[in-house]
């Protein structure tokens, strides 16, 4: 528990330092005053009021973190990669963390904030998932973000966010990966993608590919990355199709996936197909 608390504190300190270095004088003074009020025990309604003022007071400029700052983020909270964050993202999360250190209270306040949030606010709060205390308490909130029909909100949970890989069960994880493909999102930014590959996901993705092919629709070459370790038996027929009829990108993806297959036939297939 102490370690988790220290992690939250270190991450909040980084957010505050990054903002302090980037905001102009008026915005910096406003944020310092807002944080001081919340840390001194301001009423809960003050949190909601201050959060609603962030866009106007702080702005939406990208943080544009440097290499050393991204390394500091990963050290403070393993897996945290805030390379796409903006000033308003950081400020909103910082205000929430300043208002309480209790995980249950963060969850309650987060639910209330999300119930009235606009898209930018939702993106901020979902990007903040890895920083909140008592991570398991926020699994339902994360699942709500994955269900969003707004791609930018979905990607706030799915992309460069270690929370799903750490907290989602296999079914929730598999559904998130499948939805990423379904909405035209990319898989590469999903943290922990390779470590969370599993046979059930491979079957789901092959079924999805078959449905796409039957409808004469394209299949993202990224899909095969999740199938490779389980490419055996009849599944190799999908790779034969890709190697014989696919685009250059599809053939490269197929070859990379086959290289991870445990089936000896996969090695023979690779050897018999020109690169």
Tab-separated table of C-alpha atoms in Angstrom:
chain	number	residue	atom	x	y	z
A	1	UNK	CA	0.000	0.000	0.000
A	2	UNK	CA	2.845	2.379	0.865
A	3	UNK	CA	4.548	1.629	-2.412
A	4	UNK	CA	1.351	2.293	-4.338
A	5	UNK	CA	0.897	5.591	-2.500
A	6	UNK	CA	4.468	6.593	-3.274
A	7	UNK	CA	3.880	5.803	-6.957
A	8	UNK	CA	0.823	8.068	-7.072
A	9	UNK	CA	2.752	10.840	-5.331
A	10	UNK	CA	5.744	10.586	-7.670
A	11	UNK	CA	3.518	10.632	-10.740
A	12	UNK	CA	1.631	13.662	-9.426
A	13	UNK	CA	4.925	15.416	-8.736
A	14	UNK	CA	5.975	14.844	-12.336
A	15	UNK	CA	2.691	16.164	-13.693
A	16	UNK	CA	3.050	19.287	-11.569
A	17	UNK	CA	6.674	19.831	-12.610
A	18	UNK	CA	5.887	19.416	-16.310
A	19	UNK	CA	3.038	21.893	-16.111
A	20	UNK	CA	5.031	24.340	-14.031
A	21	UNK	CA	7.746	24.366	-16.696
A	22	UNK	CA	5.325	24.895	-19.577
A	23	UNK	CA	2.534	27.198	-18.412
A	24	UNK	CA	2.685	30.963	-18.611
A	25	UNK	CA	2.625	33.048	-15.466
A	26	UNK	CA	-1.141	33.429	-15.160
A	27	UNK	CA	-1.886	29.769	-15.827
A	28	UNK	CA	0.877	28.657	-13.460
A	29	UNK	CA	-0.447	30.888	-10.670
A	30	UNK	CA	-4.004	29.636	-11.176
A	31	UNK	CA	-2.944	25.985	-11.037
A	32	UNK	CA	-0.776	26.474	-7.952
A	33	UNK	CA	-3.639	28.186	-6.157
A	34	UNK	CA	-6.123	25.482	-7.216
A	35	UNK	CA	-3.835	22.710	-5.993
A	36	UNK	CA	-3.214	24.472	-2.697
A	37	UNK	CA	-6.944	24.819	-2.104
A	38	UNK	CA	-7.644	21.170	-2.830
A	39	UNK	CA	-4.724	19.918	-0.730
A	40	UNK	CA	-5.928	22.071	2.156
A	41	UNK	CA	-9.256	20.235	2.133
A	42	UNK	CA	-11.480	22.392	-0.078
A	43	UNK	CA	-15.064	21.275	-0.525
A	44	UNK	CA	-15.703	18.585	-3.135
A	45	UNK	CA	-17.702	21.004	-5.257
A	46	UNK	CA	-14.543	23.077	-5.636
A	47	UNK	CA	-12.882	20.155	-7.417
A	48	UNK	CA	-15.667	19.986	-9.999
A	49	UNK	CA	-15.600	23.744	-10.510
A	50	UNK	CA	-11.823	23.829	-10.928
A	51	UNK	CA	-11.826	20.906	-13.352
A	52	UNK	CA	-14.424	22.691	-15.481
A	53	UNK	CA	-12.107	25.713	-15.720
A	54	UNK	CA	-9.008	23.842	-16.868
A	55	UNK	CA	-9.419	24.289	-20.623
A	56	UNK	CA	-9.805	28.047	-20.271
A	57	UNK	CA	-7.139	28.527	-17.597
A	58	UNK	CA	-4.468	26.046	-18.677
A	59	UNK	CA	-5.109	25.457	-22.368
A	60	UNK	CA	-4.754	22.345	-24.503
A	61	UNK	CA	-1.185	22.538	-25.763
A	62	UNK	CA	0.684	19.226	-26.094
A	63	UNK	CA	3.085	18.556	-23.247
A	64	UNK	CA	5.601	17.389	-25.861
A	65	UNK	CA	7.639	15.536	-23.267
A	66	UNK	CA	11.308	14.942	-23.947
A	67	UNK	CA	13.131	11.628	-23.716
A	68	UNK	CA	14.315	12.231	-20.153
A	69	UNK	CA	10.795	13.183	-19.048
A	70	UNK	CA	9.299	10.047	-20.597
A	71	UNK	CA	11.967	7.978	-18.869
A	72	UNK	CA	11.092	9.646	-15.569
A	73	UNK	CA	7.437	8.765	-16.159
A	74	UNK	CA	8.278	5.100	-16.732
A	75	UNK	CA	10.433	5.050	-13.607
A	76	UNK	CA	7.745	6.621	-11.445
A	77	UNK	CA	5.054	4.289	-12.736
A	78	UNK	CA	6.171	1.293	-14.857
A	79	UNK	CA	4.386	1.230	-18.196
A	80	UNK	CA	3.252	4.858	-18.031
A	81	UNK	CA	3.873	6.498	-21.413
A	82	UNK	CA	2.311	9.996	-21.542
A	83	UNK	CA	3.835	10.959	-24.903
A	84	UNK	CA	0.440	12.069	-26.296
A	85	UNK	CA	-0.707	14.000	-23.238
A	86	UNK	CA	-1.764	17.628	-23.306
A	87	UNK	CA	-1.650	20.295	-20.617
A	88	UNK	CA	-5.353	19.980	-19.867
A	89	UNK	CA	-5.015	16.175	-19.526
A	90	UNK	CA	-2.283	16.607	-16.943
A	91	UNK	CA	-4.021	19.405	-15.045
A	92	UNK	CA	-7.349	17.592	-14.715
A	93	UNK	CA	-5.728	14.437	-13.375
A	94	UNK	CA	-3.482	16.431	-11.063
A	95	UNK	CA	-6.473	18.263	-9.595
A	96	UNK	CA	-8.294	14.979	-8.948
A	97	UNK	CA	-5.247	13.446	-7.262
A	98	UNK	CA	-4.772	16.573	-5.160
A	99	UNK	CA	-8.348	16.402	-3.885
A	100	UNK	CA	-8.006	13.018	-2.137
A	101	UNK	CA	-5.573	10.136	-1.703
A	102	UNK	CA	-8.267	7.557	-0.938
A	103	UNK	CA	-8.850	5.077	-3.775
A	104	UNK	CA	-12.537	4.637	-3.078
A	105	UNK	CA	-13.056	8.376	-2.939
A	106	UNK	CA	-11.131	8.837	-6.190
A	107	UNK	CA	-13.419	6.282	-7.807
A	108	UNK	CA	-16.552	8.055	-6.580
A	109	UNK	CA	-15.334	11.480	-7.674
A	110	UNK	CA	-14.118	10.096	-10.984
A	111	UNK	CA	-17.533	8.584	-11.683
A	112	UNK	CA	-19.161	11.926	-10.969
A	113	UNK	CA	-16.682	13.794	-13.158
A	114	UNK	CA	-17.134	11.369	-16.045
A	115	UNK	CA	-20.930	11.556	-15.834
A	116	UNK	CA	-20.803	15.246	-16.810
A	117	UNK	CA	-17.589	15.269	-18.862
A	118	UNK	CA	-17.071	16.423	-22.420
A	119	UNK	CA	-14.873	14.409	-24.790
A	120	UNK	CA	-11.621	16.132	-23.831
A	121	UNK	CA	-12.321	15.588	-20.150
A	122	UNK	CA	-13.125	11.914	-20.717
A	123	UNK	CA	-9.848	11.452	-22.595
A	124	UNK	CA	-7.973	12.975	-19.666
A	125	UNK	CA	-9.663	10.878	-16.999
A	126	UNK	CA	-9.187	7.625	-18.915
A	127	UNK	CA	-5.559	8.392	-19.659
A	128	UNK	CA	-5.146	8.855	-15.921
A	129	UNK	CA	-6.184	5.278	-15.066
A	130	UNK	CA	-2.643	4.039	-14.327
A	131	UNK	CA	-2.107	6.862	-11.827
A	132	UNK	CA	-5.109	6.430	-9.547
A	133	UNK	CA	-4.706	4.754	-6.139
A	134	UNK	CA	-6.055	1.217	-5.624
A	135	UNK	CA	-6.049	0.249	-9.338
A	136	UNK	CA	-8.548	-2.668	-9.135
A	137	UNK	CA	-11.219	-0.238	-7.971
A	138	UNK	CA	-11.267	1.422	-11.387
A	139	UNK	CA	-11.823	-1.650	-13.580
A	140	UNK	CA	-15.480	-0.830	-14.221
A	141	UNK	CA	-14.563	2.722	-15.198
A	142	UNK	CA	-11.948	1.386	-17.630
A	143	UNK	CA	-14.465	-1.040	-19.113
A	144	UNK	CA	-16.857	1.863	-19.627
A	145	UNK	CA	-14.192	3.679	-21.615
A	146	UNK	CA	-13.590	0.634	-23.806
A	147	UNK	CA	-17.320	0.479	-24.565
A	148	UNK	CA	-17.367	4.097	-25.750
A	149	UNK	CA	-18.454	4.691	-29.336
A	150	UNK	CA	-16.002	7.591	-29.509
A	151	UNK	CA	-12.708	6.289	-30.863
A	152	UNK	CA	-10.623	8.932	-29.110
A	153	UNK	CA	-12.104	7.896	-25.759
A	154	UNK	CA	-11.595	4.196	-26.506
A	155	UNK	CA	-7.963	4.877	-27.405
A	156	UNK	CA	-7.430	6.806	-24.163
A	157	UNK	CA	-7.875	3.445	-22.439
A	158	UNK	CA	-6.403	1.159	-25.091
A	159	UNK	CA	-3.324	3.067	-26.267
A	160	UNK	CA	-0.112	3.657	-24.293
A	161	UNK	CA	-1.985	2.809	-21.123
A	162	UNK	CA	-0.705	-0.046	-18.939
A	163	UNK	CA	-3.957	-0.327	-17.005
A	164	UNK	CA	-5.813	-2.826	-19.268
A	165	UNK	CA	-2.890	-5.268	-19.475
A	166	UNK	CA	-2.551	-5.198	-15.703
A	167	UNK	CA	-6.202	-5.254	-14.634
A	168	UNK	CA	-8.439	-6.707	-17.361
A	169	UNK	CA	-9.361	-10.381	-17.255
A	170	UNK	CA	-8.847	-12.388	-20.425
A	171	UNK	CA	-12.340	-11.821	-21.777
A	172	UNK	CA	-12.237	-8.056	-21.293
A	173	UNK	CA	-8.735	-7.894	-22.767
A	174	UNK	CA	-9.694	-9.912	-25.835
A	175	UNK	CA	-12.769	-7.795	-26.454
A	176	UNK	CA	-10.664	-4.633	-26.285
A	177	UNK	CA	-8.179	-5.932	-28.865
A	178	UNK	CA	-10.971	-7.068	-31.162
A	179	UNK	CA	-12.739	-3.732	-30.843
A	180	UNK	CA	-9.528	-1.901	-31.745
A	181	UNK	CA	-9.540	-3.714	-35.080
A	182	UNK	CA	-13.281	-3.279	-35.505
A	183	UNK	CA	-13.126	0.519	-35.144
A	184	UNK	CA	-10.035	0.847	-37.345
A	185	UNK	CA	-7.655	1.600	-34.496
A	186	UNK	CA	-4.087	0.316	-34.408
A	187	UNK	CA	-2.738	-2.449	-32.185
A	188	UNK	CA	0.893	-1.332	-31.936
A	189	UNK	CA	0.279	1.279	-29.166
A	190	UNK	CA	-1.552	-1.233	-26.935
A	191	UNK	CA	0.667	-1.725	-23.897
A	192	UNK	CA	1.352	-5.365	-23.068
A	193	UNK	CA	-0.083	-6.661	-26.342
A	194	UNK	CA	2.435	-9.461	-26.840
A	195	UNK	CA	2.459	-10.537	-23.206
A	196	UNK	CA	-1.344	-10.857	-23.128
A	197	UNK	CA	-1.721	-12.895	-26.334
A	198	UNK	CA	-3.750	-16.047	-25.719
A	199	UNK	CA	-5.354	-18.934	-27.648
A	200	UNK	CA	-8.902	-17.601	-27.234
A	201	UNK	CA	-7.869	-14.245	-28.702
A	202	UNK	CA	-6.166	-15.975	-31.629
A	203	UNK	CA	-9.363	-17.909	-32.403
A	204	UNK	CA	-11.491	-14.773	-32.168
A	205	UNK	CA	-9.206	-12.892	-34.515
A	206	UNK	CA	-9.111	-15.692	-37.070
A	207	UNK	CA	-12.919	-15.831	-37.027
A	208	UNK	CA	-12.990	-12.058	-37.477
A	209	UNK	CA	-10.580	-12.307	-40.433
A	210	UNK	CA	-12.741	-14.990	-42.067
A	211	UNK	CA	-15.821	-12.782	-41.723
A	212	UNK	CA	-13.969	-9.856	-43.287
A	213	UNK	CA	-12.700	-11.960	-46.138
A	214	UNK	CA	-16.177	-13.384	-46.786
A	215	UNK	CA	-17.487	-9.826	-47.054
A	216	UNK	CA	-14.553	-8.904	-49.348
A	217	UNK	CA	-13.226	-6.448	-46.806
A	218	UNK	CA	-9.611	-5.817	-45.841
A	219	UNK	CA	-8.037	-7.299	-42.720
A	220	UNK	CA	-5.447	-5.309	-40.788
A	221	UNK	CA	-2.042	-6.991	-41.104
A	222	UNK	CA	-1.514	-6.243	-37.401
A	223	UNK	CA	-4.073	-8.902	-36.519
A	224	UNK	CA	-1.644	-11.752	-37.260
A	225	UNK	CA	0.764	-10.586	-34.585
A	226	UNK	CA	-1.671	-11.937	-32.004
A	227	UNK	CA	-2.132	-15.228	-33.860
A	228	UNK	CA	1.491	-16.194	-34.504
A	229	UNK	CA	2.238	-18.117	-31.272
A	230	UNK	CA	-0.905	-20.209	-31.847
A	231	UNK	CA	-0.592	-20.683	-35.612
A	232	UNK	CA	-0.890	-24.430	-36.019
A	233	UNK	CA	-2.943	-26.981	-37.922
A	234	UNK	CA	-5.837	-25.481	-39.934
A	235	UNK	CA	-4.849	-21.936	-38.946
A	236	UNK	CA	-1.842	-22.278	-41.238
A	237	UNK	CA	-4.244	-22.226	-44.181
A	238	UNK	CA	-4.891	-18.553	-43.372
A	239	UNK	CA	-1.170	-17.887	-43.627
A	240	UNK	CA	-0.914	-19.784	-46.900
A	241	UNK	CA	-3.596	-17.492	-48.257
A	242	UNK	CA	-1.762	-14.405	-47.019
A	243	UNK	CA	1.562	-15.516	-48.478
A	244	UNK	CA	-0.011	-16.399	-51.823
A	245	UNK	CA	-2.505	-13.557	-52.273
A	246	UNK	CA	-1.684	-10.849	-49.736
A	247	UNK	CA	-0.153	-7.435	-50.171
A	248	UNK	CA	3.511	-6.902	-49.406
A	249	UNK	CA	2.539	-5.646	-45.941
A	250	UNK	CA	0.332	-8.666	-45.322
A	251	UNK	CA	3.072	-11.051	-46.400
A	252	UNK	CA	5.567	-9.372	-44.078
A	253	UNK	CA	3.090	-9.635	-41.200
A	254	UNK	CA	2.394	-13.270	-42.023
A	255	UNK	CA	6.079	-14.157	-42.081
A	256	UNK	CA	6.722	-12.399	-38.776
A	257	UNK	CA	3.795	-14.233	-37.183
A	258	UNK	CA	4.797	-17.619	-38.587
A	259	UNK	CA	8.258	-17.173	-37.123
A	260	UNK	CA	6.609	-17.436	-33.674
A	261	UNK	CA	4.583	-20.545	-34.473
A	262	UNK	CA	5.448	-23.757	-32.594
A	263	UNK	CA	4.197	-25.910	-35.496
A	264	UNK	CA	7.040	-27.419	-37.584
A	265	UNK	CA	4.834	-26.969	-40.643
A	266	UNK	CA	5.078	-23.216	-40.132
A	267	UNK	CA	8.849	-23.347	-40.554
A	268	UNK	CA	8.459	-25.419	-43.718
A	269	UNK	CA	5.883	-22.965	-45.045
A	270	UNK	CA	8.238	-20.082	-44.426
A	271	UNK	CA	11.113	-21.892	-46.094
A	272	UNK	CA	9.047	-22.691	-49.172
A	273	UNK	CA	7.779	-19.143	-49.677
A	274	UNK	CA	10.057	-16.433	-51.082
A	275	UNK	CA	10.514	-13.451	-48.798
